[in-house]
PDB file of C-alpha atoms in Angstrom:
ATOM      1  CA  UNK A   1      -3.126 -22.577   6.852  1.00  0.00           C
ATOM      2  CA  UNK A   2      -4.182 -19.103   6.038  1.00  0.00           C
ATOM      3  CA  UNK A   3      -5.032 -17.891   2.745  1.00  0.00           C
ATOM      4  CA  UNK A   4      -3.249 -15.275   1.008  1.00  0.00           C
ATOM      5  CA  UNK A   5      -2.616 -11.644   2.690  1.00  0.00           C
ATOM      6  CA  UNK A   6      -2.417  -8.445   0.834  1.00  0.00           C
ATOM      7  CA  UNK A   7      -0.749  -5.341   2.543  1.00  0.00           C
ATOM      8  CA  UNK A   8      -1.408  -1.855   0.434  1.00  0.00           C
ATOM      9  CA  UNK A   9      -0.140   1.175   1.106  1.00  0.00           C
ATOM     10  CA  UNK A  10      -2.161   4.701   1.077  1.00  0.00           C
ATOM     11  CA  UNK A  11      -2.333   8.200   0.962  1.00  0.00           C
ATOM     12  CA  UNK A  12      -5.513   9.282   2.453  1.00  0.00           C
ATOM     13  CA  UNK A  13      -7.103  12.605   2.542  1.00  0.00           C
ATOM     14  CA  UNK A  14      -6.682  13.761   6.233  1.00  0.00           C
ATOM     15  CA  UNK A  15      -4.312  13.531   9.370  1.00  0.00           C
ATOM     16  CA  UNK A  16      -4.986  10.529  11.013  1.00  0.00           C
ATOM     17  CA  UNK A  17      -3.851  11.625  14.355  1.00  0.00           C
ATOM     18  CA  UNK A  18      -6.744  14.196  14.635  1.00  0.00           C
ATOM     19  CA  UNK A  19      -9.530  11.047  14.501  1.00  0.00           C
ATOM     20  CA  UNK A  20      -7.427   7.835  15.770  1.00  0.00           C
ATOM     21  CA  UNK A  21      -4.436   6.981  18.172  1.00  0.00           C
ATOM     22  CA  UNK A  22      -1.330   7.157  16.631  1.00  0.00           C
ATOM     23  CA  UNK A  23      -0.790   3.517  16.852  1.00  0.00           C
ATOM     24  CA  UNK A  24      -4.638   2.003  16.654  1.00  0.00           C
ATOM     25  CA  UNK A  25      -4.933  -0.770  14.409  1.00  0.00           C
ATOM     26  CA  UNK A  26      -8.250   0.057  12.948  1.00  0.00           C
ATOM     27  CA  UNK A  27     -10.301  -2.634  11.648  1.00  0.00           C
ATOM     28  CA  UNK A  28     -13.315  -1.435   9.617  1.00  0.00           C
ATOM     29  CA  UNK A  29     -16.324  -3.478   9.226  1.00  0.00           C
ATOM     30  CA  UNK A  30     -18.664  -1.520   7.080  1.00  0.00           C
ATOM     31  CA  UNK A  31     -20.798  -3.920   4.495  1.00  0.00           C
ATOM     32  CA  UNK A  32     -20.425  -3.313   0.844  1.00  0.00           C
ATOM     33  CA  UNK A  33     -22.986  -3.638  -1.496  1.00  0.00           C
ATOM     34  CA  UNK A  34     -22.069  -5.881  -4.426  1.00  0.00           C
ATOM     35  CA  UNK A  35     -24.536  -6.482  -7.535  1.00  0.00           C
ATOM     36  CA  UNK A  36     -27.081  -5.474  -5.340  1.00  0.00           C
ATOM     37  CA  UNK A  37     -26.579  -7.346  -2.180  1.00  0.00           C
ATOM     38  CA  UNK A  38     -24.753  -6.465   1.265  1.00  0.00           C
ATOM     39  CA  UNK A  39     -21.861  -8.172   1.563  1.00  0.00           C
ATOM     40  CA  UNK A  40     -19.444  -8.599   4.818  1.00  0.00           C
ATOM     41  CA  UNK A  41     -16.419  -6.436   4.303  1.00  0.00           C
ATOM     42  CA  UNK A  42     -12.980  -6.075   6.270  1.00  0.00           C
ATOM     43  CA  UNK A  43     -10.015  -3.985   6.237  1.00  0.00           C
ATOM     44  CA  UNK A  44      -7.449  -3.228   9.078  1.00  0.00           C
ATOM     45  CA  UNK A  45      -5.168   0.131   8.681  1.00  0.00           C
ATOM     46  CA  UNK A  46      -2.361   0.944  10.323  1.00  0.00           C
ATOM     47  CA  UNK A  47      -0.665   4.183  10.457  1.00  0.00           C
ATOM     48  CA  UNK A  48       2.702   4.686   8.962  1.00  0.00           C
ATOM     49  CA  UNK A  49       3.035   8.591   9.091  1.00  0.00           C
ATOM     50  CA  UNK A  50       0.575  11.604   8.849  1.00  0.00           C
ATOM     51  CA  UNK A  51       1.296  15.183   7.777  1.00  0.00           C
ATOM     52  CA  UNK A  52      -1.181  18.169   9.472  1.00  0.00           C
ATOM     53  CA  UNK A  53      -0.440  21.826   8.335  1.00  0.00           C
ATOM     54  CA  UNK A  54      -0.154  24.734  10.492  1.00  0.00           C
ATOM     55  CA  UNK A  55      -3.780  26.219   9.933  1.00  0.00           C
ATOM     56  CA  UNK A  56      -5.658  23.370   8.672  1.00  0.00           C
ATOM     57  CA  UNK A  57      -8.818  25.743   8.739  1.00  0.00           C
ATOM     58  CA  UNK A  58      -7.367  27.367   5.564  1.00  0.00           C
ATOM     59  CA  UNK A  59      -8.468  25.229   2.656  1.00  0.00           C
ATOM     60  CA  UNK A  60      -5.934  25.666   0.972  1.00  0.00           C
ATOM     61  CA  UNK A  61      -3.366  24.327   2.952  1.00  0.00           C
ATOM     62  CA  UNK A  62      -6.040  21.770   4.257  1.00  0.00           C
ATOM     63  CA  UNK A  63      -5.849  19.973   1.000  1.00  0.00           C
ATOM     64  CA  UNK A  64      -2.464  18.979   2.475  1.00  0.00           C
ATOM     65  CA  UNK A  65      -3.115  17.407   5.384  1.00  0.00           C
ATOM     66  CA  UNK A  66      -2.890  13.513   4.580  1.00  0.00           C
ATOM     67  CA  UNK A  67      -1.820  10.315   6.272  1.00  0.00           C
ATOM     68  CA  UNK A  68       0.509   7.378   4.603  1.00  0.00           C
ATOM     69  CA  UNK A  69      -1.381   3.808   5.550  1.00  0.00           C
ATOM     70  CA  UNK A  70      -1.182  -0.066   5.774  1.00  0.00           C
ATOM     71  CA  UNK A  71      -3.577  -1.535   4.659  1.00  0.00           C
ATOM     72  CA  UNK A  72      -5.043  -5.382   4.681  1.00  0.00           C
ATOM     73  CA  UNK A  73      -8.253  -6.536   3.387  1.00  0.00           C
ATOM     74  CA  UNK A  74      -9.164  -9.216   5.210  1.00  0.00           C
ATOM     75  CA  UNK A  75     -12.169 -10.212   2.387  1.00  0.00           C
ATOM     76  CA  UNK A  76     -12.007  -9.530  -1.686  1.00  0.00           C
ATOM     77  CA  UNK A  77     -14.846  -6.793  -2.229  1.00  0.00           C
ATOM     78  CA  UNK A  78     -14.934  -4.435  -5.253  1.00  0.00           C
ATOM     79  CA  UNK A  79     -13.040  -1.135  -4.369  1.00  0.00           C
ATOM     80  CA  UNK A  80     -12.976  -1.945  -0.651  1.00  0.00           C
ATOM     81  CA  UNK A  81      -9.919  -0.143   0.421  1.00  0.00           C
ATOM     82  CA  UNK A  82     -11.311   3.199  -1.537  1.00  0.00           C
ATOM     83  CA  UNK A  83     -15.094   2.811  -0.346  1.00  0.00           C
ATOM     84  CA  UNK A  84     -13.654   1.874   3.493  1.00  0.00           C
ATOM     85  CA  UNK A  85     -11.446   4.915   3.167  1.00  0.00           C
ATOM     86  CA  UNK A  86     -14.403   6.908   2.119  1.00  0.00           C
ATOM     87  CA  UNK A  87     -16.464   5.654   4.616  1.00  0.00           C
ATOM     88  CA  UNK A  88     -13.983   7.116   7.455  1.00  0.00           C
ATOM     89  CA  UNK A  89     -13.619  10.293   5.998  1.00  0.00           C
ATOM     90  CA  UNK A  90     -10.608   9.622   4.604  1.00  0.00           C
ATOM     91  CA  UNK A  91     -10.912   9.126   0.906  1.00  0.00           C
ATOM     92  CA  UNK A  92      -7.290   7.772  -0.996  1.00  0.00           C
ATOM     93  CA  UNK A  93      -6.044  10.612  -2.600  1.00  0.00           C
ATOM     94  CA  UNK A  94      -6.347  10.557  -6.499  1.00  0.00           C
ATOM     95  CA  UNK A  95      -9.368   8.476  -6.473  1.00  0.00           C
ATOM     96  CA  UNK A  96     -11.901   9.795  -8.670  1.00  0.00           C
ATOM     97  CA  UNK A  97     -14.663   7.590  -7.736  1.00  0.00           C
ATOM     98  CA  UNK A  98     -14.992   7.753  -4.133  1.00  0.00           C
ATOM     99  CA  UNK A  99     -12.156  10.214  -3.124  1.00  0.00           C
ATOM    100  CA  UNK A 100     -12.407  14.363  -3.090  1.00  0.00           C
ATOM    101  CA  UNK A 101     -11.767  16.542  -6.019  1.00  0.00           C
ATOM    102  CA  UNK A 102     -10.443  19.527  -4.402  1.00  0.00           C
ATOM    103  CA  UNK A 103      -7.677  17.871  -2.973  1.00  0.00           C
ATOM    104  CA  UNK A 104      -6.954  15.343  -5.742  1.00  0.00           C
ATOM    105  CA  UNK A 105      -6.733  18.484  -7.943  1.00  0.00           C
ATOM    106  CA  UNK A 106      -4.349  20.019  -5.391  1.00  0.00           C
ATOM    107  CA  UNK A 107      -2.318  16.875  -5.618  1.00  0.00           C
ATOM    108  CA  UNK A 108      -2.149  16.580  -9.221  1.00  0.00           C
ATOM    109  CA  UNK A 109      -0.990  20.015  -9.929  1.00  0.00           C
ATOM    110  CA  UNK A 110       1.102  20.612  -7.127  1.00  0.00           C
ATOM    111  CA  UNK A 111       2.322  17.429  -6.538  1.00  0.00           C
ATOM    112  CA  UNK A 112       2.042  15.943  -9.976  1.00  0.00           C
ATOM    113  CA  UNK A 113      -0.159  12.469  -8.760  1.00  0.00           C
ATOM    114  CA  UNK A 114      -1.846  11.758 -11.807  1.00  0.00           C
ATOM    115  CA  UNK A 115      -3.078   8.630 -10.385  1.00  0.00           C
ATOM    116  CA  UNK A 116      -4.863   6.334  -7.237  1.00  0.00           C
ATOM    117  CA  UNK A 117      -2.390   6.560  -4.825  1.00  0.00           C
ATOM    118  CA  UNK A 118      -3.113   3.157  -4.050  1.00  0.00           C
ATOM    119  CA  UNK A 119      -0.478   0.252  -4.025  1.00  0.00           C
ATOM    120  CA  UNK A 120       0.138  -3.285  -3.245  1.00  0.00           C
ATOM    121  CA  UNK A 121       2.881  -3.848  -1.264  1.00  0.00           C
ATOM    122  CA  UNK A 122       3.389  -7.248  -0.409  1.00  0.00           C
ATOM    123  CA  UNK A 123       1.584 -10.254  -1.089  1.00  0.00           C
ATOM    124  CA  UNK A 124       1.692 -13.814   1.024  1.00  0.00           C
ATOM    125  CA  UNK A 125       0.430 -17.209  -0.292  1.00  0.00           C
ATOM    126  CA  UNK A 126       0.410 -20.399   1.142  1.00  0.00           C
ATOM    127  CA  UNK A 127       2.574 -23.297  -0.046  1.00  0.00           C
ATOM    128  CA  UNK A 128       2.604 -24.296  -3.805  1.00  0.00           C
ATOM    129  CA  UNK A 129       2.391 -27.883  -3.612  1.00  0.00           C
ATOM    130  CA  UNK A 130       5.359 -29.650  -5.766  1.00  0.00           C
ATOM    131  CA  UNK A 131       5.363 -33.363  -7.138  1.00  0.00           C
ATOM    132  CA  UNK A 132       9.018 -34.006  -6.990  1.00  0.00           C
ATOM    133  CA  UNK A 133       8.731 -36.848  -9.282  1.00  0.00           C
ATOM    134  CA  UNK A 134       7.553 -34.917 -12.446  1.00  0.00           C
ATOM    135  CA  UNK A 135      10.177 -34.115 -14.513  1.00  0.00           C
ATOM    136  CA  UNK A 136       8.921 -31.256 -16.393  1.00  0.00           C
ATOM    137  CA  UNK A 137       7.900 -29.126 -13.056  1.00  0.00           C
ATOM    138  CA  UNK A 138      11.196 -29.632 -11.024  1.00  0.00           C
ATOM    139  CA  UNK A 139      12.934 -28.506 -14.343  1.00  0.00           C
ATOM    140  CA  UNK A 140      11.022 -25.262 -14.622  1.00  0.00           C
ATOM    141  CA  UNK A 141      11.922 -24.967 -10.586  1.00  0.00           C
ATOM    142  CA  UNK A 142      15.093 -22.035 -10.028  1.00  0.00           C
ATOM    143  CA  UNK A 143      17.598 -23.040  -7.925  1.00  0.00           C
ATOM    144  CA  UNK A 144      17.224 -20.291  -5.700  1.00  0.00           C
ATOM    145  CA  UNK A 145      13.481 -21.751  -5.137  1.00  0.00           C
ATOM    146  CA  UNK A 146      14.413 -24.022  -2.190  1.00  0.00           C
ATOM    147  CA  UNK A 147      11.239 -22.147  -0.597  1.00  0.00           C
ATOM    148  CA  UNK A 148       9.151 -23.921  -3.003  1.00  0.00           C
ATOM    149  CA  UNK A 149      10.637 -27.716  -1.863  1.00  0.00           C
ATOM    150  CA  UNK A 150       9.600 -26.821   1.363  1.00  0.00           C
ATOM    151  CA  UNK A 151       6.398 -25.919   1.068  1.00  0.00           C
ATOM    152  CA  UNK A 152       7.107 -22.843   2.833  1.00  0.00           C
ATOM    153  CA  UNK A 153       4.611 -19.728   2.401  1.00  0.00           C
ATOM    154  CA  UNK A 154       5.478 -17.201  -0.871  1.00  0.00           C
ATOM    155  CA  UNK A 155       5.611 -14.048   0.401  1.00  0.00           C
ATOM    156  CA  UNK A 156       6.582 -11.474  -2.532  1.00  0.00           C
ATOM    157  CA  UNK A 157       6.986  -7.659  -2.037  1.00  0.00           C
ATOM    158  CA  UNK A 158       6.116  -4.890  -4.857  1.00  0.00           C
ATOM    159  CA  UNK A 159       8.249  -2.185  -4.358  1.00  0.00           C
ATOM    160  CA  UNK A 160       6.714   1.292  -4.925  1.00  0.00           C
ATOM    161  CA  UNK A 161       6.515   2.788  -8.188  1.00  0.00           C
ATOM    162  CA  UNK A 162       8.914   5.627  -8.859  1.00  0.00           C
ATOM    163  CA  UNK A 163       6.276   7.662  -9.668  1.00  0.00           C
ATOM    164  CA  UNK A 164       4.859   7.336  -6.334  1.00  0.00           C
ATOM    165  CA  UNK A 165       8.192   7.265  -4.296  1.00  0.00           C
ATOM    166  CA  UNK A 166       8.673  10.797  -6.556  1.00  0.00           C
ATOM    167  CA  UNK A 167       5.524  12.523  -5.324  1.00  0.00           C
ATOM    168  CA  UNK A 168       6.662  12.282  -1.589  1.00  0.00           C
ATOM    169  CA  UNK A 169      10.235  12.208  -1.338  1.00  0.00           C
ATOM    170  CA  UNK A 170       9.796  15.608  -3.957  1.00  0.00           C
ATOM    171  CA  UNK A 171       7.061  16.929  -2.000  1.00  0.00           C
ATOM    172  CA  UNK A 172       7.957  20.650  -0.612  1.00  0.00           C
ATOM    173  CA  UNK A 173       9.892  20.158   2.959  1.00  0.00           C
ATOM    174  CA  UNK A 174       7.652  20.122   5.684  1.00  0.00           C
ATOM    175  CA  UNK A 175       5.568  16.861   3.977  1.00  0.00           C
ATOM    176  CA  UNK A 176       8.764  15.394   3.168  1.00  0.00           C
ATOM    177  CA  UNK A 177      10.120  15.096   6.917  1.00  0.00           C
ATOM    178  CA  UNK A 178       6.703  14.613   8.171  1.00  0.00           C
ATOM    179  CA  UNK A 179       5.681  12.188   5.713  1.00  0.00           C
ATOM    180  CA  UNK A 180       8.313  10.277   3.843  1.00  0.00           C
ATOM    181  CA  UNK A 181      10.956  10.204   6.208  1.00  0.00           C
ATOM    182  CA  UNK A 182       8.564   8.946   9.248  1.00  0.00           C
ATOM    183  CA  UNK A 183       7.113   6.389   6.768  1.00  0.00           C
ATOM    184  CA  UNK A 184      10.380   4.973   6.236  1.00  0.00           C
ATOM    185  CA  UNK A 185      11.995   4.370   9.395  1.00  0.00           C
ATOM    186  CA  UNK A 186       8.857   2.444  10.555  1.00  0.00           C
ATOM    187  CA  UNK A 187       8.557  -0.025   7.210  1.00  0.00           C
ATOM    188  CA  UNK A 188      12.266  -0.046   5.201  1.00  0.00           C
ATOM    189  CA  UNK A 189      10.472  -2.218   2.320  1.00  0.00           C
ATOM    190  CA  UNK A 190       8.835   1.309   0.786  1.00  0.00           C
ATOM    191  CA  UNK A 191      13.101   1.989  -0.128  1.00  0.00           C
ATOM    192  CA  UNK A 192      12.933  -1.670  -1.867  1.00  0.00           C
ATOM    193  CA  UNK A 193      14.045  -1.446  -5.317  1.00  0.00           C
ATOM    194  CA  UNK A 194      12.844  -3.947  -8.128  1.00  0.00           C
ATOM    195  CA  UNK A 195      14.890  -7.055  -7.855  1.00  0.00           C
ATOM    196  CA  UNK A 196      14.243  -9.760 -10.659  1.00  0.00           C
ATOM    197  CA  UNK A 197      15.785 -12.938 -10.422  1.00  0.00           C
ATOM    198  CA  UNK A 198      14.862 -15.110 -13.131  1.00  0.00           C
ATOM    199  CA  UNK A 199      14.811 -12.114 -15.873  1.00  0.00           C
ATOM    200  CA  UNK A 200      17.989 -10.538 -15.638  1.00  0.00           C
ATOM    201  CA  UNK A 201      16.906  -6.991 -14.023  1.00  0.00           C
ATOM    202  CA  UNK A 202      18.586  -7.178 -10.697  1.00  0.00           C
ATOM    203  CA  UNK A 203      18.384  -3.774  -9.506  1.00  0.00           C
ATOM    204  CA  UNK A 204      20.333  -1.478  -8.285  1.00  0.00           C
ATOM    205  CA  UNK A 205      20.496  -3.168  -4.593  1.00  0.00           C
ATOM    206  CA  UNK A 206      20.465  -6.680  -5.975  1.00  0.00           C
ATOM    207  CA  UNK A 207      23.602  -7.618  -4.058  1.00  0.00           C
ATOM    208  CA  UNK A 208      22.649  -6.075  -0.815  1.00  0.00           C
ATOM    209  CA  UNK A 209      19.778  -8.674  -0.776  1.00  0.00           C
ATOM    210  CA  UNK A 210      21.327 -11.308  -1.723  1.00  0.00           C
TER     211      UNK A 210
END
């Protein structure tokens, strides 16, 4: 079957609407070198909401424009959601390395993003396979992990960090509605809150999941 998918969300420098169509899948196919040598390189993004200000030829309101992504690496290179962000003209915001420093300043003292805005959203891996006749695994197996006796795929999703959530839902009005809002009427997993099963942490919409 397939090997494991990774979704990430985004914030890139940039409204996406002004380069792409609103709802391209873009697949970009740049090589990246690694130690040296070109290597083949993959990553779709997909569009969850962008944010343009009124006079985006002021630079100072520039800085704001951004766009809220998907995105899935189709192949395991070193930085290869930053560098194929860069490489569109759309550098993550609060990346030091390959991003822009005007508007990662902007972000950080406006916005307070003292970090990559960069995070991994949900992860999908094939089947575990499970001897049923040793003892010591299937005692070690939950009994909510029927998933596991099935050999169904795991498919796990990482909630945003509050910190991240905090920058956009805060953000002054117009990125807000733009931004946030759009973002989460197209994918309700960025409202996920942490849920923990086996260590007693539930969250606060544990029984809503159930």
């Amino acid at each position: 079957g397939q090997l494991q998918k990774k979704e990430y969300v985004a914030l890139l420098r940039g409204d996406w609407v002004t380069k792409y169509p609103q709802d391209e899948v873009l697949l970009v196919t740049k090589p990246l070198m690694v130690k040296g040598v070109e290597k083949d390189a993959v990553t779709e993004f997909r569009l969850l909401a962008s944010f343009s200000s009124s006079n985006s030829t002021d630079i100072k309101r520039a800085t704001k424009d951004c766009s809220l992504v998907l995105c899935t690496p189709k192949s395991g290179r070193t930085h290869q959601i930053r560098r194929h962000a860069y490489s569109i003209g759309m550098p993550v915001i609060g990346d030091t390395e390959h991003g822009d420093s005007i508007v990662n300043r902007w972000w950080r003292n406006k916005l307070a993003l003292n970090r990559l805005f960069l995070h991994c959203l949900s992860l999908d891996i094939p089947a575990i396979s499970i001897d049923k006749n040793d003892k010591q695994t299937m005692n070690h197996i939950h009994s909510n992990d029927d998933y596991l006796m099935h050999g169904e795929r795991i498919k796990i999703v990482a909630p945003l960090s509050p910190e991240l959530v905090h920058v956009l839902a805060n953000a002054d009005q117009e990125i807000k509605t733009a931004l946030w809002d759009e973002a989460i009427k197209k994918d309700k997993r960025l409202l996920m809150k942490t849920i923990d099963e086996k260590g007693g942490s539930l969250g606060s919409n544990w029984n809503s999941n159930r």
